[in-house]
Amino acid sequence: DVSGSMSSSDKLEVLKAGFKLMTDELTNNDRVAIVTYAGSAAVLLKSTLGSEKSEIKKAIDKLGAGGSTAGAQGLITAYEIAEENFIKGGNNRIIIGSDGDFNVGPSSTEELIKLIEKKRESGVYLTALGVGSGNLNDNMMEQIANNGNGNYEYIDNADELVKIFINKLCQRSEL
């Protein structure tokens, strides 16, 4: 989520730090793509091998906030990429980092759950990371994770980043 609501330091910057920590833990067999969404969805980084850490981190560094929030389109695009690059027997997963303030396209919790329920049959899991305070839609983020055969985590500091991106990443069945 690179929408305007993510501009505070406790949101996008926290996620960028976490994604860089995760990048350091990737193996040569891992693949990562980055889909961004604000007014629309875009592919910032095509599916890239985990060995290309500098390319992944360069893409993470480019993330900046502004605009409205087309979260559903971001999820649809991420699922398409995950399905195209599906690794049989692998941990095929979308990680969405957001405050859950979706306001373009399907944005109600019910609409998003329907979308996620259709996509979970693909074998791609969904992890939702909630960030920030104030307008955090914690309930929606948790519900889409639950309906996407995934999990929800709230991140507000460096300790949480290590817990999620390092400790749980090393136990890949949990993340």
mmCIF file of C-alpha atoms in Angstrom:
data_model
loop_
_atom_site.group_PDB
_atom_site.id
_atom_site.type_symbol
_atom_site.label_atom_id
_atom_site.label_comp_id
_atom_site.label_asym_id
_atom_site.label_seq_id
_atom_site.Cartn_x
_atom_site.Cartn_y
_atom_site.Cartn_z
ATOM 1 C CA ASP A 1 0.000 0.000 0.000
ATOM 2 C CA VAL A 2 1.645 3.195 -1.191
ATOM 3 C CA SER A 3 -1.435 5.390 -0.878
ATOM 4 C CA GLY A 4 -1.396 8.771 0.828
ATOM 5 C CA SER A 5 -2.609 7.332 4.133
ATOM 6 C CA MET A 6 0.677 5.387 4.366
ATOM 7 C CA SER A 7 2.891 8.504 4.423
ATOM 8 C CA SER A 8 3.454 8.691 8.184
ATOM 9 C CA SER A 9 6.716 7.262 9.530
ATOM 10 C CA ASP A 10 4.931 4.477 11.447
ATOM 11 C CA LYS A 11 3.522 2.954 8.242
ATOM 12 C CA LEU A 12 5.372 2.709 4.917
ATOM 13 C CA GLU A 13 8.828 3.296 6.407
ATOM 14 C CA VAL A 14 8.253 0.522 8.955
ATOM 15 C CA LEU A 15 7.172 -1.854 6.188
ATOM 16 C CA LYS A 16 10.159 -0.956 4.011
ATOM 17 C CA ALA A 17 12.522 -1.779 6.888
ATOM 18 C CA GLY A 18 10.750 -5.093 7.438
ATOM 19 C CA PHE A 19 10.787 -6.052 3.774
ATOM 20 C CA LYS A 20 14.531 -5.361 3.676
ATOM 21 C CA LEU A 21 15.016 -7.662 6.675
ATOM 22 C CA MET A 22 12.995 -10.324 4.872
ATOM 23 C CA THR A 23 15.077 -9.840 1.719
ATOM 24 C CA ASP A 24 18.250 -10.626 3.666
ATOM 25 C CA GLU A 25 16.747 -13.994 4.622
ATOM 26 C CA LEU A 26 15.694 -15.063 1.109
ATOM 27 C CA THR A 27 17.353 -18.099 -0.436
ATOM 28 C CA ASN A 28 18.387 -18.532 -4.062
ATOM 29 C CA ASN A 29 15.248 -20.616 -4.658
ATOM 30 C CA ASP A 30 12.861 -17.938 -3.363
ATOM 31 C CA ARG A 31 11.066 -15.558 -5.700
ATOM 32 C CA VAL A 32 9.718 -12.096 -4.874
ATOM 33 C CA ALA A 33 7.591 -9.646 -6.823
ATOM 34 C CA ILE A 34 6.421 -6.243 -5.605
ATOM 35 C CA VAL A 35 2.980 -4.926 -6.469
ATOM 36 C CA THR A 36 2.089 -1.422 -5.371
ATOM 37 C CA TYR A 37 -1.271 0.219 -5.219
ATOM 38 C CA ALA A 38 -2.528 3.715 -4.685
ATOM 39 C CA GLY A 39 -5.037 5.016 -7.281
ATOM 40 C CA SER A 40 -4.319 1.845 -9.274
ATOM 41 C CA ALA A 41 -2.121 -1.228 -9.027
ATOM 42 C CA ALA A 42 1.330 -1.464 -10.620
ATOM 43 C CA VAL A 43 4.111 -4.036 -10.715
ATOM 44 C CA LEU A 44 7.211 -2.388 -9.267
ATOM 45 C CA LEU A 45 9.329 -5.550 -9.383
ATOM 46 C CA LYS A 46 8.607 -8.575 -11.574
ATOM 47 C CA SER A 47 9.145 -12.006 -10.050
ATOM 48 C CA THR A 48 12.816 -11.973 -9.037
ATOM 49 C CA LEU A 49 15.054 -14.654 -7.548
ATOM 50 C CA GLY A 50 15.964 -14.284 -3.875
ATOM 51 C CA SER A 51 19.634 -14.193 -4.877
ATOM 52 C CA GLU A 52 19.016 -10.762 -6.469
ATOM 53 C CA LYS A 53 18.920 -9.032 -3.077
ATOM 54 C CA SER A 54 20.281 -5.701 -4.313
ATOM 55 C CA GLU A 55 17.592 -5.476 -7.035
ATOM 56 C CA ILE A 56 14.872 -6.277 -4.512
ATOM 57 C CA LYS A 57 16.161 -3.673 -2.057
ATOM 58 C CA LYS A 58 16.429 -1.037 -4.814
ATOM 59 C CA ALA A 59 12.750 -1.612 -5.575
ATOM 60 C CA ILE A 60 11.855 -1.352 -1.874
ATOM 61 C CA ASP A 61 13.749 1.947 -1.670
ATOM 62 C CA LYS A 62 11.587 3.344 -4.495
ATOM 63 C CA LEU A 63 8.387 2.945 -2.467
ATOM 64 C CA GLY A 64 6.767 6.270 -1.637
ATOM 65 C CA ALA A 65 3.256 7.216 -0.522
ATOM 66 C CA GLY A 66 0.615 9.284 -2.311
ATOM 67 C CA GLY A 67 -2.863 9.008 -3.805
ATOM 68 C CA SER A 68 -6.019 7.014 -3.103
ATOM 69 C CA THR A 69 -6.202 3.306 -2.257
ATOM 70 C CA ALA A 70 -7.143 0.649 -4.829
ATOM 71 C CA GLY A 71 -6.311 -2.229 -2.486
ATOM 72 C CA ALA A 72 -8.515 -4.825 -4.170
ATOM 73 C CA GLN A 73 -6.787 -4.250 -7.518
ATOM 74 C CA GLY A 74 -3.434 -4.598 -5.779
ATOM 75 C CA LEU A 75 -4.515 -7.938 -4.322
ATOM 76 C CA ILE A 76 -5.826 -9.175 -7.684
ATOM 77 C CA THR A 77 -2.541 -8.270 -9.391
ATOM 78 C CA ALA A 78 -0.509 -9.915 -6.619
ATOM 79 C CA TYR A 79 -2.541 -13.125 -6.877
ATOM 80 C CA GLU A 80 -2.037 -13.193 -10.668
ATOM 81 C CA ILE A 81 1.734 -12.942 -10.247
ATOM 82 C CA ALA A 82 1.787 -15.530 -7.454
ATOM 83 C CA GLU A 83 -0.250 -17.958 -9.543
ATOM 84 C CA GLU A 84 1.984 -17.439 -12.612
ATOM 85 C CA ASN A 85 5.084 -18.160 -10.496
ATOM 86 C CA PHE A 86 3.577 -20.885 -8.302
ATOM 87 C CA ILE A 87 6.193 -23.241 -6.867
ATOM 88 C CA LYS A 88 4.752 -26.696 -6.238
ATOM 89 C CA GLY A 89 5.491 -27.631 -2.626
ATOM 90 C CA GLY A 90 6.684 -24.082 -1.917
ATOM 91 C CA ASN A 91 5.421 -21.376 0.400
ATOM 92 C CA ASN A 92 3.362 -19.441 -2.130
ATOM 93 C CA ARG A 93 2.248 -16.313 -0.349
ATOM 94 C CA ILE A 94 1.147 -12.734 -0.785
ATOM 95 C CA ILE A 95 2.187 -10.320 1.943
ATOM 96 C CA ILE A 96 0.106 -7.164 2.049
ATOM 97 C CA GLY A 97 1.284 -4.294 4.208
ATOM 98 C CA SER A 98 -1.377 -1.656 4.778
ATOM 99 C CA ASP A 99 -3.411 0.411 7.181
ATOM 100 C CA GLY A 100 -6.469 -1.116 5.478
ATOM 101 C CA ASP A 101 -7.845 2.243 4.361
ATOM 102 C CA PHE A 102 -9.128 1.001 0.964
ATOM 103 C CA ASN A 103 -11.286 3.534 -0.895
ATOM 104 C CA VAL A 104 -11.159 2.741 -4.641
ATOM 105 C CA GLY A 105 -12.975 -0.231 -6.197
ATOM 106 C CA PRO A 106 -14.171 -3.051 -3.963
ATOM 107 C CA SER A 107 -13.410 -1.728 -0.488
ATOM 108 C CA SER A 108 -15.917 -3.133 1.971
ATOM 109 C CA THR A 109 -14.824 -6.017 4.156
ATOM 110 C CA GLU A 110 -17.529 -8.216 2.599
ATOM 111 C CA GLU A 111 -16.397 -7.464 -0.984
ATOM 112 C CA LEU A 112 -12.772 -8.131 -0.104
ATOM 113 C CA ILE A 113 -13.602 -11.395 1.660
ATOM 114 C CA LYS A 114 -15.462 -12.626 -1.449
ATOM 115 C CA LEU A 115 -12.431 -11.785 -3.580
ATOM 116 C CA ILE A 116 -10.025 -13.540 -1.200
ATOM 117 C CA GLU A 117 -12.251 -16.621 -0.844
ATOM 118 C CA LYS A 118 -12.170 -17.108 -4.631
ATOM 119 C CA LYS A 119 -8.413 -16.751 -4.743
ATOM 120 C CA ARG A 120 -7.506 -18.993 -1.792
ATOM 121 C CA GLU A 121 -8.341 -22.071 -3.868
ATOM 122 C CA SER A 122 -5.206 -21.348 -5.904
ATOM 123 C CA GLY A 123 -2.989 -22.501 -3.029
ATOM 124 C CA VAL A 124 -1.580 -19.009 -2.527
ATOM 125 C CA TYR A 125 -1.728 -17.871 1.109
ATOM 126 C CA LEU A 126 -2.293 -14.318 2.294
ATOM 127 C CA THR A 127 -0.437 -12.649 5.137
ATOM 128 C CA ALA A 128 -1.747 -9.219 6.120
ATOM 129 C CA LEU A 129 0.484 -6.795 8.006
ATOM 130 C CA GLY A 130 -1.299 -3.916 9.685
ATOM 131 C CA VAL A 131 0.704 -0.767 10.327
ATOM 132 C CA GLY A 132 0.156 2.594 11.918
ATOM 133 C CA SER A 133 -2.423 3.948 14.260
ATOM 134 C CA GLY A 134 -5.459 6.148 13.896
ATOM 135 C CA ASN A 135 -7.219 4.965 10.756
ATOM 136 C CA LEU A 136 -5.975 1.343 10.901
ATOM 137 C CA ASN A 137 -8.749 -0.989 9.721
ATOM 138 C CA ASP A 138 -7.546 -3.841 11.896
ATOM 139 C CA ASN A 139 -10.779 -5.829 11.557
ATOM 140 C CA MET A 140 -10.739 -5.898 7.750
ATOM 141 C CA MET A 141 -7.055 -6.807 7.581
ATOM 142 C CA GLU A 142 -7.538 -9.712 9.979
ATOM 143 C CA GLN A 143 -10.624 -10.972 8.159
ATOM 144 C CA ILE A 144 -9.011 -11.010 4.720
ATOM 145 C CA ALA A 145 -6.002 -12.868 6.156
ATOM 146 C CA ASN A 146 -8.233 -15.433 7.844
ATOM 147 C CA ASN A 147 -10.238 -15.961 4.669
ATOM 148 C CA GLY A 148 -7.044 -16.196 2.614
ATOM 149 C CA ASN A 149 -5.733 -19.173 4.613
ATOM 150 C CA GLY A 150 -3.178 -16.845 6.112
ATOM 151 C CA ASN A 151 -2.434 -14.795 9.167
ATOM 152 C CA TYR A 152 -2.612 -11.217 10.379
ATOM 153 C CA GLU A 153 0.078 -9.370 12.287
ATOM 154 C CA TYR A 154 0.220 -5.826 13.610
ATOM 155 C CA ILE A 155 3.595 -4.118 13.282
ATOM 156 C CA ASP A 156 4.495 -0.948 15.140
ATOM 157 C CA ASN A 157 8.202 -1.221 15.947
ATOM 158 C CA ALA A 158 11.526 -2.873 15.138
ATOM 159 C CA ASP A 159 10.956 -5.745 17.589
ATOM 160 C CA GLU A 160 7.784 -6.709 15.725
ATOM 161 C CA LEU A 161 9.660 -6.553 12.421
ATOM 162 C CA VAL A 162 12.242 -9.027 13.658
ATOM 163 C CA LYS A 163 9.518 -11.298 15.031
ATOM 164 C CA ILE A 164 7.599 -11.336 11.759
ATOM 165 C CA PHE A 165 10.283 -11.089 9.109
ATOM 166 C CA ILE A 166 13.081 -13.072 10.739
ATOM 167 C CA ASN A 167 11.774 -15.435 13.419
ATOM 168 C CA LYS A 168 8.581 -16.465 11.625
ATOM 169 C CA LEU A 169 10.182 -16.359 8.187
ATOM 170 C CA CYS A 170 12.697 -18.940 9.354
ATOM 171 C CA GLN A 171 9.726 -21.130 10.299
ATOM 172 C CA ARG A 172 8.165 -20.774 6.860
ATOM 173 C CA SER A 173 5.095 -22.808 7.690
ATOM 174 C CA GLU A 174 4.006 -20.113 10.170
ATOM 175 C CA LEU A 175 4.333 -17.042 7.933
#
